[in-house]
XYZ file of C-alpha atoms in Angstrom:
769
model
C 137.400 257.793 119.458
C 138.134 259.385 122.823
C 134.765 260.180 124.387
C 135.791 261.879 127.601
C 132.865 264.112 128.444
C 132.011 265.186 131.945
C 128.424 266.364 132.252
C 125.973 264.730 134.616
C 123.104 265.173 132.150
C 125.195 264.630 129.049
C 123.380 261.542 127.786
C 120.069 263.340 127.800
C 121.448 266.361 125.970
C 123.010 263.998 123.465
C 119.724 262.161 122.998
C 118.098 265.477 122.135
C 120.624 265.987 119.362
C 120.201 262.372 118.263
C 116.443 262.797 118.046
C 116.889 265.832 115.837
C 119.210 263.857 113.552
C 116.618 261.063 113.376
C 114.031 263.587 112.169
C 116.372 264.626 109.387
C 117.334 261.057 108.436
C 113.757 259.827 108.474
C 112.929 262.089 105.536
C 109.762 260.804 103.909
C 109.018 258.229 106.588
C 106.351 260.478 108.060
C 105.441 262.321 111.235
C 104.820 259.213 113.359
C 108.526 258.557 113.670
C 109.111 262.124 114.757
C 106.421 261.742 117.411
C 107.824 258.478 118.769
C 111.358 259.899 118.825
C 110.014 262.917 120.680
C 108.752 260.711 123.504
C 112.189 259.084 123.759
C 113.909 262.456 123.893
C 111.590 263.777 126.583
C 111.743 260.483 128.485
C 115.543 260.554 128.710
C 115.440 264.190 129.805
C 112.902 263.467 132.550
C 114.942 260.471 133.685
C 118.050 262.629 133.895
C 116.201 265.031 136.168
C 114.911 262.201 138.339
C 111.298 263.058 137.470
C 110.084 259.464 137.486
C 106.353 260.241 137.339
C 106.955 262.193 134.131
C 108.976 259.265 132.744
C 106.072 256.901 133.404
C 103.572 259.223 131.708
C 105.703 259.773 128.633
C 106.600 256.113 128.231
C 103.004 254.971 128.618
C 101.797 257.499 126.035
C 104.417 256.327 123.521
C 103.597 252.666 124.155
C 99.830 253.212 123.910
C 100.115 255.254 120.736
C 102.659 253.226 118.795
C 102.748 249.661 120.161
C 100.551 248.221 117.401
C 102.837 249.588 114.684
C 105.935 248.604 116.682
C 104.809 245.003 117.114
C 104.019 244.706 113.415
C 107.575 245.808 112.646
C 109.011 243.455 115.275
C 107.216 240.499 113.694
C 109.284 240.999 110.531
C 112.619 240.458 112.258
C 114.606 237.376 113.182
C 117.790 239.390 113.805
C 118.915 243.000 114.058
C 118.153 244.768 110.759
C 121.012 245.927 108.506
C 122.292 249.439 109.161
C 120.752 250.743 105.923
C 117.269 249.678 107.116
C 117.381 250.863 110.736
C 115.302 253.991 110.047
C 112.459 251.779 108.809
C 112.203 250.285 112.336
C 112.406 253.614 114.166
C 108.960 253.340 115.755
C 109.743 249.869 117.092
C 113.082 251.075 118.459
C 111.451 254.079 120.134
C 108.695 252.041 121.787
C 111.209 249.511 123.092
C 113.441 252.327 124.350
C 110.477 253.832 126.210
C 109.922 250.466 127.912
C 113.584 250.526 128.928
C 113.554 254.119 130.187
C 110.449 253.363 132.233
C 111.959 250.144 133.585
C 115.128 251.932 134.700
C 113.076 254.699 136.319
C 110.990 252.140 138.231
C 114.175 250.407 139.401
C 115.686 253.730 140.507
C 112.461 254.552 142.349
C 112.676 251.260 144.269
C 109.743 249.628 142.444
C 111.768 246.592 141.508
C 109.010 244.091 140.726
C 107.264 246.559 138.421
C 110.613 247.323 136.819
C 111.286 243.649 136.094
C 107.849 243.275 134.523
C 108.276 246.288 132.223
C 111.798 245.299 131.199
C 110.642 241.725 130.633
C 108.022 243.024 128.200
C 110.708 244.904 126.267
C 112.782 241.719 125.998
C 109.863 239.533 124.958
C 108.213 241.896 122.492
C 111.242 243.606 120.960
C 114.306 241.297 121.033
C 115.877 243.121 118.071
C 115.133 246.692 119.066
C 118.050 249.106 119.308
C 118.456 252.389 121.157
C 120.476 255.064 119.400
C 123.617 256.322 121.076
C 124.584 259.814 119.894
C 128.198 258.735 119.501
C 126.976 257.133 116.283
C 125.852 253.590 117.048
C 123.030 251.477 118.480
C 122.865 249.301 121.573
C 120.526 246.375 122.192
C 117.482 247.247 124.322
C 116.972 243.570 125.240
C 120.568 243.140 126.403
C 120.483 246.276 128.546
C 117.094 245.262 129.962
C 118.542 241.890 130.971
C 121.420 243.682 132.669
C 119.085 245.854 134.754
C 116.997 242.811 135.760
C 120.199 240.998 136.790
C 121.256 244.027 138.858
C 117.881 243.942 140.644
C 118.302 240.239 141.382
C 121.886 240.707 142.524
C 123.465 238.544 139.844
C 125.777 239.188 136.880
C 124.170 238.937 133.468
C 126.241 236.972 130.977
C 124.872 237.231 127.428
C 125.150 234.062 125.353
C 128.350 233.747 123.367
C 127.765 231.176 120.660
C 130.745 229.773 118.799
C 129.973 229.218 115.140
C 131.442 226.386 113.124
C 133.642 227.591 110.293
C 132.658 226.215 106.894
C 135.262 227.008 104.262
C 134.933 227.302 100.501
C 135.973 224.375 98.347
C 136.318 225.465 94.730
C 134.760 223.533 91.870
C 136.720 225.529 89.262
C 140.145 226.855 90.308
C 140.950 228.351 86.901
C 143.768 227.463 84.536
C 146.295 230.235 85.261
C 148.176 231.707 88.186
C 148.963 234.476 87.850
C 146.608 235.479 85.051
C 148.275 237.099 82.027
C 145.632 239.628 81.011
C 147.559 240.664 77.913
C 146.537 237.342 76.346
C 142.835 238.141 76.553
C 142.595 241.857 75.837
C 144.342 245.226 75.649
C 145.281 247.772 78.290
C 144.491 251.294 77.105
C 145.714 254.626 78.480
C 147.583 253.071 81.387
C 148.600 255.639 84.014
C 145.952 258.163 82.998
C 142.395 259.025 83.998
C 141.187 257.373 80.763
C 142.478 253.903 81.668
C 140.450 250.969 80.381
C 140.924 247.259 79.844
C 139.345 246.091 76.578
C 138.494 242.406 76.929
C 138.698 240.528 73.604
C 138.390 236.912 74.805
C 135.993 236.734 77.810
C 135.599 232.955 77.509
C 139.337 232.349 77.594
C 139.797 234.819 80.453
C 136.987 233.136 82.395
C 138.714 229.781 82.056
C 141.953 231.358 83.277
C 140.483 233.088 86.343
C 138.146 230.385 87.621
C 135.054 230.299 89.779
C 133.626 233.568 91.050
C 136.230 235.835 89.434
C 135.082 238.202 86.701
C 134.272 237.501 83.915
C 133.639 233.934 85.091
C 130.114 234.446 86.395
C 128.788 231.116 85.152
C 130.951 228.290 86.501
C 129.715 228.842 90.083
C 126.246 227.788 88.886
C 127.620 224.384 87.967
C 129.338 223.922 91.315
C 127.634 220.884 92.953
C 127.671 222.612 96.364
C 125.960 225.673 94.882
C 123.294 223.514 93.244
C 122.477 221.932 96.628
C 121.622 225.252 98.326
C 120.680 227.630 95.503
C 116.957 227.546 96.381
C 117.712 228.778 99.897
C 120.045 231.604 98.864
C 117.272 234.100 98.079
C 116.241 234.074 101.762
C 119.704 235.120 102.958
C 120.871 238.703 103.457
C 124.238 238.977 101.725
C 125.597 241.538 104.209
C 124.721 239.452 107.263
C 126.092 236.205 105.862
C 129.312 238.043 104.964
C 130.200 238.388 108.657
C 129.336 234.801 109.551
C 131.711 231.835 109.595
C 129.756 230.038 106.899
C 132.178 231.170 104.221
C 130.886 228.701 101.661
C 127.292 229.952 101.726
C 128.520 233.547 101.827
C 130.646 232.904 98.721
C 127.704 231.569 96.760
C 125.401 234.343 97.968
C 127.899 237.066 97.060
C 128.188 235.686 93.537
C 124.497 236.654 93.250
C 124.604 239.851 95.332
C 122.926 243.000 93.958
C 126.016 245.175 94.393
C 128.311 246.852 91.883
C 130.661 244.364 90.166
C 133.743 245.806 91.877
C 132.218 245.714 95.356
C 130.902 242.207 94.794
C 134.296 240.984 93.607
C 136.046 242.589 96.586
C 134.024 240.620 99.107
C 134.324 237.438 97.068
C 138.096 237.935 97.269
C 137.873 238.486 101.033
C 135.871 235.282 101.512
C 138.391 233.358 99.444
C 141.218 234.792 101.530
C 139.466 233.904 104.796
C 139.056 230.342 103.487
C 142.792 230.073 102.922
C 142.450 230.028 99.129
C 145.208 232.603 98.796
C 146.012 232.083 95.108
C 142.381 232.487 94.133
C 142.057 235.542 96.397
C 145.109 237.111 94.741
C 143.496 236.591 91.332
C 140.239 238.142 92.548
C 141.878 241.238 94.072
C 143.963 241.744 90.936
C 140.867 241.409 88.754
C 139.452 244.461 90.551
C 142.516 246.503 89.558
C 142.139 245.418 85.948
C 138.370 245.718 85.488
C 136.927 247.898 88.269
C 139.637 250.211 89.679
C 137.269 253.183 89.907
C 134.649 251.505 92.103
C 133.643 253.293 95.282
C 131.266 252.443 98.119
C 130.376 254.052 101.454
C 131.555 253.359 104.974
C 129.279 253.081 108.017
C 130.075 256.777 108.675
C 129.082 257.647 105.072
C 132.544 258.567 103.889
C 133.759 257.312 100.491
C 135.548 253.985 100.388
C 137.607 253.315 97.275
C 137.385 249.622 96.513
C 140.190 249.575 93.949
C 142.697 251.206 96.308
C 141.728 248.824 99.124
C 142.185 245.839 96.786
C 145.580 247.151 95.675
C 147.003 247.401 99.176
C 145.460 244.134 100.318
C 147.148 242.502 97.358
C 150.500 244.034 98.279
C 150.180 242.852 101.884
C 149.108 239.321 100.963
C 151.994 238.895 98.539
C 154.481 240.262 101.077
C 153.184 237.847 103.720
C 153.180 234.869 101.330
C 156.541 234.778 99.527
C 155.961 231.076 98.874
C 153.557 232.126 96.103
C 156.578 233.380 94.181
C 154.701 236.407 92.830
C 155.072 240.187 93.112
C 152.897 243.098 91.971
C 154.736 245.473 89.655
C 153.926 249.121 88.828
C 150.345 249.090 90.166
C 148.959 252.458 91.230
C 145.547 254.035 91.766
C 145.470 257.742 92.575
C 142.137 259.425 93.267
C 142.387 263.137 92.605
C 139.943 265.156 94.767
C 139.360 261.992 96.797
C 139.757 263.508 100.264
C 136.251 264.947 100.533
C 132.783 263.411 100.674
C 131.872 264.381 97.111
C 132.585 261.493 94.734
C 131.314 263.504 91.761
C 134.578 265.419 91.451
C 136.837 262.348 91.704
C 139.328 261.551 88.963
C 141.100 258.183 88.915
C 144.603 257.771 87.535
C 145.039 254.023 87.096
C 147.816 251.584 86.394
C 146.621 248.051 87.222
C 150.180 246.753 87.181
C 150.972 243.113 86.590
C 151.680 240.016 88.638
C 155.198 238.807 87.914
C 157.344 235.944 89.167
C 159.814 236.571 91.988
C 163.461 235.806 91.409
C 165.222 233.510 93.881
C 167.064 236.448 95.483
C 163.775 238.358 95.867
C 162.169 235.369 97.585
C 165.018 235.207 100.067
C 164.958 238.962 100.693
C 161.184 239.037 101.293
C 161.484 236.144 103.723
C 164.270 237.797 105.708
C 162.974 241.389 105.931
C 159.793 242.930 107.341
C 159.481 245.769 104.838
C 160.547 243.862 101.727
C 162.833 246.721 100.616
C 166.333 247.883 101.388
C 166.724 250.886 103.690
C 167.658 254.160 102.031
C 169.753 256.400 104.237
C 168.200 259.870 104.722
C 170.672 262.626 103.876
C 170.924 266.318 103.146
C 168.406 268.065 105.389
C 166.303 270.622 103.496
C 163.889 271.737 106.245
C 163.760 271.814 110.035
C 160.698 272.286 112.216
C 160.362 272.436 115.987
C 163.091 273.491 118.410
C 166.518 272.319 119.491
C 165.500 269.571 121.929
C 162.622 268.177 119.842
C 162.718 268.710 116.099
C 161.451 267.421 112.779
C 163.855 267.108 109.869
C 162.976 266.826 106.195
C 165.549 265.372 103.820
C 166.050 266.019 100.129
C 164.304 262.754 99.193
C 161.129 263.909 100.994
C 161.542 261.707 104.088
C 160.775 263.080 107.568
C 162.343 262.147 110.884
C 161.551 263.121 114.491
C 164.586 263.799 116.700
C 164.861 264.144 120.481
C 168.154 265.567 121.734
C 169.552 265.025 118.260
C 168.708 261.301 118.141
C 166.054 259.651 115.938
C 162.863 259.075 117.923
C 159.942 256.897 116.825
C 156.741 257.468 118.803
C 155.787 254.134 120.392
C 152.663 255.438 122.008
C 149.596 254.400 123.961
C 146.310 256.211 124.473
C 146.143 256.101 128.253
C 143.085 256.853 130.366
C 142.296 253.893 132.642
C 138.637 253.863 133.596
C 137.362 251.985 136.617
C 134.555 249.537 135.875
C 131.219 251.142 136.775
C 132.320 254.717 136.078
C 130.997 256.698 133.119
C 131.095 260.280 131.870
C 127.429 259.917 130.919
C 126.233 260.082 134.526
C 129.096 262.148 135.935
C 130.668 259.223 137.821
C 133.925 259.206 135.842
C 136.871 260.068 138.071
C 140.195 261.672 137.209
C 142.588 258.733 136.752
C 145.620 260.941 137.413
C 144.475 261.601 140.996
C 142.281 258.538 141.714
C 143.203 256.749 144.950
C 140.352 254.332 145.671
C 142.017 252.605 148.619
C 143.274 255.932 150.027
C 146.853 254.823 150.606
C 148.489 257.819 148.979
C 149.334 256.060 145.690
C 147.609 256.744 142.385
C 145.789 253.545 141.451
C 146.383 252.910 137.748
C 149.967 254.096 137.390
C 151.326 252.508 140.585
C 149.040 249.859 142.071
C 147.991 247.529 139.286
C 149.007 243.879 139.181
C 148.927 241.270 136.433
C 146.497 238.376 136.752
C 148.834 235.889 135.069
C 146.541 232.858 135.344
C 143.403 234.935 134.676
C 141.480 233.608 137.653
C 140.305 237.112 138.635
C 142.127 236.847 141.956
C 145.413 238.226 143.261
C 147.649 235.259 143.933
C 150.779 235.441 146.125
C 153.150 235.474 143.129
C 151.259 238.314 141.393
C 153.142 241.360 142.598
C 152.016 244.967 142.296
C 153.744 246.653 139.352
C 151.660 249.607 138.149
C 150.803 250.615 134.595
C 153.831 252.857 134.158
C 156.184 249.944 134.830
C 154.159 247.638 132.562
C 154.191 250.187 129.752
C 157.929 250.758 130.081
C 158.503 247.009 129.991
C 156.460 246.879 126.786
C 158.632 249.568 125.189
C 156.224 252.503 125.381
C 157.923 255.882 125.156
C 154.905 258.194 124.976
C 151.256 258.477 126.039
C 148.532 260.674 124.546
C 146.578 262.935 126.923
C 144.281 265.979 126.853
C 144.330 268.777 129.385
C 140.511 268.710 129.342
C 138.101 267.996 130.981
C 140.152 266.972 134.043
C 143.103 268.813 135.538
C 146.128 266.582 135.023
C 148.405 265.652 137.903
C 151.685 267.284 136.841
C 153.662 265.745 139.689
C 152.596 262.281 138.519
C 153.560 263.023 134.906
C 156.963 264.247 136.004
C 157.477 261.008 137.925
C 156.449 259.029 134.842
C 159.025 260.874 132.751
C 161.827 260.815 135.322
C 161.405 257.202 136.426
C 160.123 255.490 133.281
C 161.256 257.743 130.409
C 157.730 258.174 129.035
C 156.810 261.423 127.250
C 153.370 262.989 126.821
C 151.751 264.262 123.627
C 149.401 266.829 125.129
C 146.226 267.903 123.403
C 143.360 270.361 123.356
C 140.044 269.135 121.924
C 139.696 272.378 119.955
C 135.935 272.502 120.306
C 135.221 268.812 119.697
C 132.257 267.698 121.860
C 131.838 271.492 122.420
C 134.728 271.326 124.890
C 136.558 274.620 125.286
C 134.377 276.689 122.958
C 131.683 277.752 125.404
C 129.003 276.336 123.109
C 126.283 274.098 124.470
C 125.701 270.666 122.993
C 122.649 271.512 120.974
C 124.436 274.471 119.418
C 127.851 272.845 118.981
C 131.135 274.597 118.294
C 130.981 276.907 115.277
C 134.429 277.579 113.846
C 133.265 280.855 112.306
C 131.892 282.160 115.611
C 134.349 284.754 117.016
C 133.231 284.098 120.614
C 133.806 280.361 120.237
C 137.156 281.042 118.594
C 138.278 283.299 121.415
C 137.219 280.759 124.051
C 139.119 277.972 122.302
C 142.242 280.099 121.876
C 142.086 280.877 125.573
C 141.880 277.143 126.290
C 144.902 276.469 124.075
C 146.780 279.328 125.732
C 146.008 277.924 129.190
C 147.351 274.523 128.124
C 150.606 275.923 126.802
C 151.181 278.316 129.678
C 150.585 275.550 132.223
C 152.745 272.889 130.562
C 155.320 274.732 128.422
C 158.103 274.254 130.964
C 157.375 270.586 131.651
C 160.151 268.318 130.315
C 157.792 265.427 129.554
C 155.801 267.281 126.851
C 156.964 265.901 123.499
C 154.592 267.885 121.281
C 151.199 269.588 121.177
C 148.100 268.001 119.632
C 145.021 269.801 118.291
C 141.533 268.278 118.131
C 140.229 264.726 117.926
C 138.350 263.651 114.781
C 136.675 267.073 114.630
C 135.890 266.583 110.938
C 133.388 263.853 111.842
C 131.248 266.393 113.702
C 129.655 265.555 117.092
C 129.473 268.697 119.178
C 131.066 270.820 116.454
C 130.496 271.740 112.815
C 133.931 270.881 111.374
C 132.224 268.253 109.222
C 130.151 270.971 107.605
C 132.835 273.690 107.618
C 136.191 271.921 107.164
C 137.837 275.042 105.703
C 136.833 277.079 108.748
C 137.999 274.369 111.134
C 141.436 273.883 109.592
C 141.969 277.627 109.222
C 141.207 278.005 112.920
C 143.474 275.068 113.807
C 146.277 276.891 112.002
C 145.529 280.005 114.052
C 145.774 277.916 117.231
C 149.120 276.525 116.031
C 150.436 280.042 115.494
C 149.395 280.928 119.033
C 151.221 277.898 120.435
C 154.398 278.818 118.554
C 154.256 282.304 120.027
C 153.954 280.920 123.570
C 156.204 277.853 123.627
C 159.865 278.831 124.034
C 160.951 275.268 123.143
C 159.092 275.411 119.825
C 157.880 271.829 120.155
C 156.247 270.347 117.040
C 152.477 270.701 116.650
C 150.237 267.936 115.313
C 146.560 267.571 114.529
C 144.389 264.537 115.331
C 142.147 264.257 112.285
C 139.843 261.513 111.025
C 141.546 259.207 108.526
C 142.362 261.130 105.316
C 139.048 262.964 105.072
C 139.651 266.590 103.996
C 143.417 266.012 103.859
C 143.510 268.425 100.919
C 141.837 271.135 103.028
C 144.361 270.536 105.804
C 147.203 270.897 103.277
C 145.781 274.192 102.032
C 145.000 275.822 105.384
C 147.493 274.442 107.942
C 151.063 275.475 107.038
C 151.881 275.995 110.741
C 150.952 272.440 111.763
C 153.998 270.215 111.550
C 152.531 266.712 111.631
C 149.366 265.298 110.102
C 148.090 262.982 112.813
C 144.959 260.966 112.280
C 142.783 258.305 113.909
C 142.625 255.409 111.472
C 140.997 251.972 111.703
C 141.530 250.509 108.242
C 141.836 246.843 109.123
C 144.415 244.109 109.430
C 146.350 245.185 106.326
C 147.778 248.334 107.882
C 146.988 251.859 106.721
C 147.064 251.162 102.967
C 147.773 254.319 100.956
C 147.497 256.765 103.867
C 151.233 257.489 103.979
C 151.475 258.005 100.220
C 148.422 260.284 100.291
C 149.886 262.472 103.040
C 153.193 262.690 101.183
C 151.528 263.528 97.862
C 148.842 265.914 99.106
C 150.349 267.585 102.206
C 154.080 266.879 102.105
C 154.433 266.770 105.909
C 155.332 264.186 108.533
C 152.553 261.799 109.555
C 151.531 259.742 112.581
C 148.574 257.618 113.614
C 146.960 259.153 116.691
C 144.688 256.124 117.185
C 144.608 252.600 115.821
C 143.447 249.270 117.185
C 141.057 246.348 117.071
C 138.708 244.661 119.545
C 139.649 241.450 121.359
C 136.088 240.170 121.062
C 134.155 238.899 118.032
C 130.714 237.340 117.882
C 130.805 233.699 116.812
C 134.501 233.242 117.606
C 136.421 231.802 120.524
C 137.914 234.458 122.782
C 141.383 233.242 121.832
C 140.607 233.613 118.122
C 139.504 237.203 118.654
C 142.625 237.944 120.678
C 144.744 236.395 117.912
C 143.063 238.688 115.399
C 143.692 241.730 117.592
C 147.305 240.671 117.934
C 147.818 240.218 114.192
C 146.051 243.518 113.523
C 148.473 245.366 115.789
C 151.522 243.572 114.435
C 150.669 244.450 110.850
C 149.721 248.015 111.784
C 152.996 248.688 113.588
C 155.062 247.093 110.828
C 153.254 249.349 108.359
C 154.135 252.413 110.438
C 157.748 251.264 110.715
C 157.953 250.430 107.001
C 156.896 253.970 106.077
C 159.300 255.760 108.431
C 162.398 257.596 107.229
C 164.336 255.306 104.909
C 161.386 253.118 103.911
C 158.155 253.367 101.916
C 156.642 256.837 101.969
C 159.298 257.867 104.504
C 157.042 260.206 106.496
C 155.807 258.119 109.453
C 157.054 259.277 112.854
C 155.101 256.777 114.962
C 151.681 256.053 116.340
C 149.431 255.577 119.372
C 147.761 252.274 120.109
C 144.137 252.624 121.119
C 144.128 251.696 123.880
C 145.817 250.553 127.094
C 142.765 249.270 128.977
C 139.231 248.169 128.098
C 136.641 250.846 128.883
C 133.297 249.371 129.873
C 131.164 252.506 129.600
C 131.099 252.994 125.821
C 127.733 251.228 125.306
C 125.743 252.786 128.156
C 125.924 250.328 131.092
C 129.365 250.930 132.664
C 129.286 247.900 134.982
C 128.686 245.508 132.052
C 131.172 244.467 129.365
C 128.996 244.945 126.279
C 129.243 242.426 123.429
C 126.976 243.846 120.749
C 128.714 245.007 117.589
C 128.237 248.760 117.647
C 129.042 249.631 114.054
C 130.386 247.957 110.930
C 134.132 247.918 110.373
C 137.093 245.851 109.127
C 137.288 243.559 112.139
C 137.029 239.823 112.734
C 133.221 239.579 112.836
C 132.701 242.736 110.765
C 131.890 244.969 113.739
C 133.592 247.288 116.183
C 133.284 246.297 119.831
C 134.243 249.588 121.483
C 134.572 248.135 124.972
C 137.206 245.532 123.991
C 140.018 247.606 122.485
C 142.521 247.370 125.341
C 145.898 245.690 125.273
C 144.851 244.889 128.840
C 141.539 243.470 130.025
C 139.832 243.994 133.396
C 138.634 240.388 133.729
C 135.226 240.127 135.380
C 135.545 243.724 136.579
C 135.425 242.919 140.297
C 139.093 243.782 140.878
C 138.945 247.098 138.983
C 140.839 249.443 138.961
C 143.778 247.310 140.101
C 143.818 244.122 138.003
C 145.275 243.773 134.505
C 145.033 240.765 132.220
C 147.647 241.191 129.494
C 146.522 240.257 125.996
C 148.743 238.763 123.303
C 149.221 242.115 121.598
C 150.997 243.408 124.716
C 153.737 240.830 124.278
C 153.914 241.452 120.527
C 154.632 245.119 121.182
C 157.161 244.134 123.807
C 159.020 242.338 121.023
C 158.454 244.910 118.264
C 159.250 247.977 120.347
C 162.469 246.518 121.701
C 163.938 246.682 118.197
C 165.847 249.767 117.119
């Protein structure tokens, strides 16, 4: 999720690519959408060149030609359309975007009153229009238009932040059993094989046992008095939109009627029950998925497979671990998806054991209460493999556990993705500065590392007792021992990094993008890096060589890192040619090993577990499977087990985090969620390190240190629109709110830091051995 691109006309090149992708996605929607998208593409390009007269002409043509169709589409909406229906509103989005492009051009040309009029029309006519950002999400045209108008008027635009009232579920039928003994109502067949099935013999009895909303009890909800009151209104409600609201009761009733697969429907019913605090009922619902629907799959926002049964299994494990008062444990449950690391669900094979819910003994209750991991530590012994060099090495033990050592001592990566961005700067327009040399006040000190101060009372002012500390000191105080950096596109300040290591004991994991965003390959954006192209390969190997030769003698380099979510595409074709990408990554690793006399470990930064099997087949020279993973507040689920089973190497999380903002929630509630997310995530990493769980985790990197305001186009505005769906508090990712530190109102950037709760949680967690 690191989008560090330095090209003054980047946005307009990206929009060209985005327009092409819209043509492909539109499919049978007709030529009109292609025409309207073409005007947007050309309008952005003309704006980037400063050709305002051409912008006006193009925008006016698009508006004249398509406004009637656009307004008809706009009249259908009372909110932003669901992601699956966005292409249907493409013409409306394009017309509104043309209004915006024209309005910005008029503002930039000094025609402020005309600009306000045009932008006002966009807001009035198309309040739910969205402009596509090539990073993979949409931003609100109305919100950005309001921001530009506010800039013209010299004020700060503050979008409304409405706090919704939470309405919880109150069950009419709680069921007769907890936990449910499924053996009383049917037979388990072929447990632990791909032919697993539960044969239900007494659906009526099982329905009475499970209770309202839990399969096979699909009828008792209809007799719930609260359901009867609102059932006539339910058909007007979109089940996906209500899912992310705080009206949990209405969402529960709507999802009992939702037109989704039974497993998917039951999963979200379980989630709603959990959010309402009905933990016992949620446990029954999640377990019912394992019994009845363990092979269910759905699709993520990024159109990668999402295995509902596996998600339910690990949620169930986490809930039971966090609630020992229930007195229940899950025994023997397992769902393995063979061939499940690609995007083709047709070749998947599920090996299923639904397990059973059993009562905890008194000693188990005490042990779960007193330990984080819920298991006793096993001492790693008898090394069977060593990777890396003498100073920094990876050891594998006979039980399959991995451990990272520095100077012979166990070392857990307690890392931060660090790249502080000043409010108002953006790579999209070329204004982004190199943080490692930035000295805004020209006093000879680098701003972020040495001159930041903590706004303890969050009044956006520097009070007398708020002393200058600097990020390096704050990170050390938190327990950070490593930051993640890339040697592209900026030249890193080696003197600064040496000071960081010498004075604060913080290492660097240093990376090369390996052609992601077309960086280092010599390809242009429209072409993208091709991992079969010998010229691109040679350019990237030269980039890797330059990195190693420049930094191989630096004591602060802990290990080398290759790529950044390349398998998701965007400026490269690794998503289409994963075999070619991973084979080339292995070639780059071989080159590094030939150049680095210290033989530091080499990791990759992949995208979740997608194509993990291809990595395992083609990357024997890469020592650590690193991956960016945002799986939600339950940790990383089966990721560690998958890496152990499929690849057999050490693992680390190269990015993880959650936003500190959520629509409909108090700011403190969102910060609490972010805090809990990080606490669970780190405990999951720790509980899968050598001696625990899968035994292969060597650490992780929090994403990120500081909020970046540029991710949703206007870099001087802290955007609040949910950019894409994900497992977060309001159901959406807010890319500009991921920092452990905030920048307040932005006026004191780059010097002010407001520490969020998660900072102090890490300070506690990372102080432990």
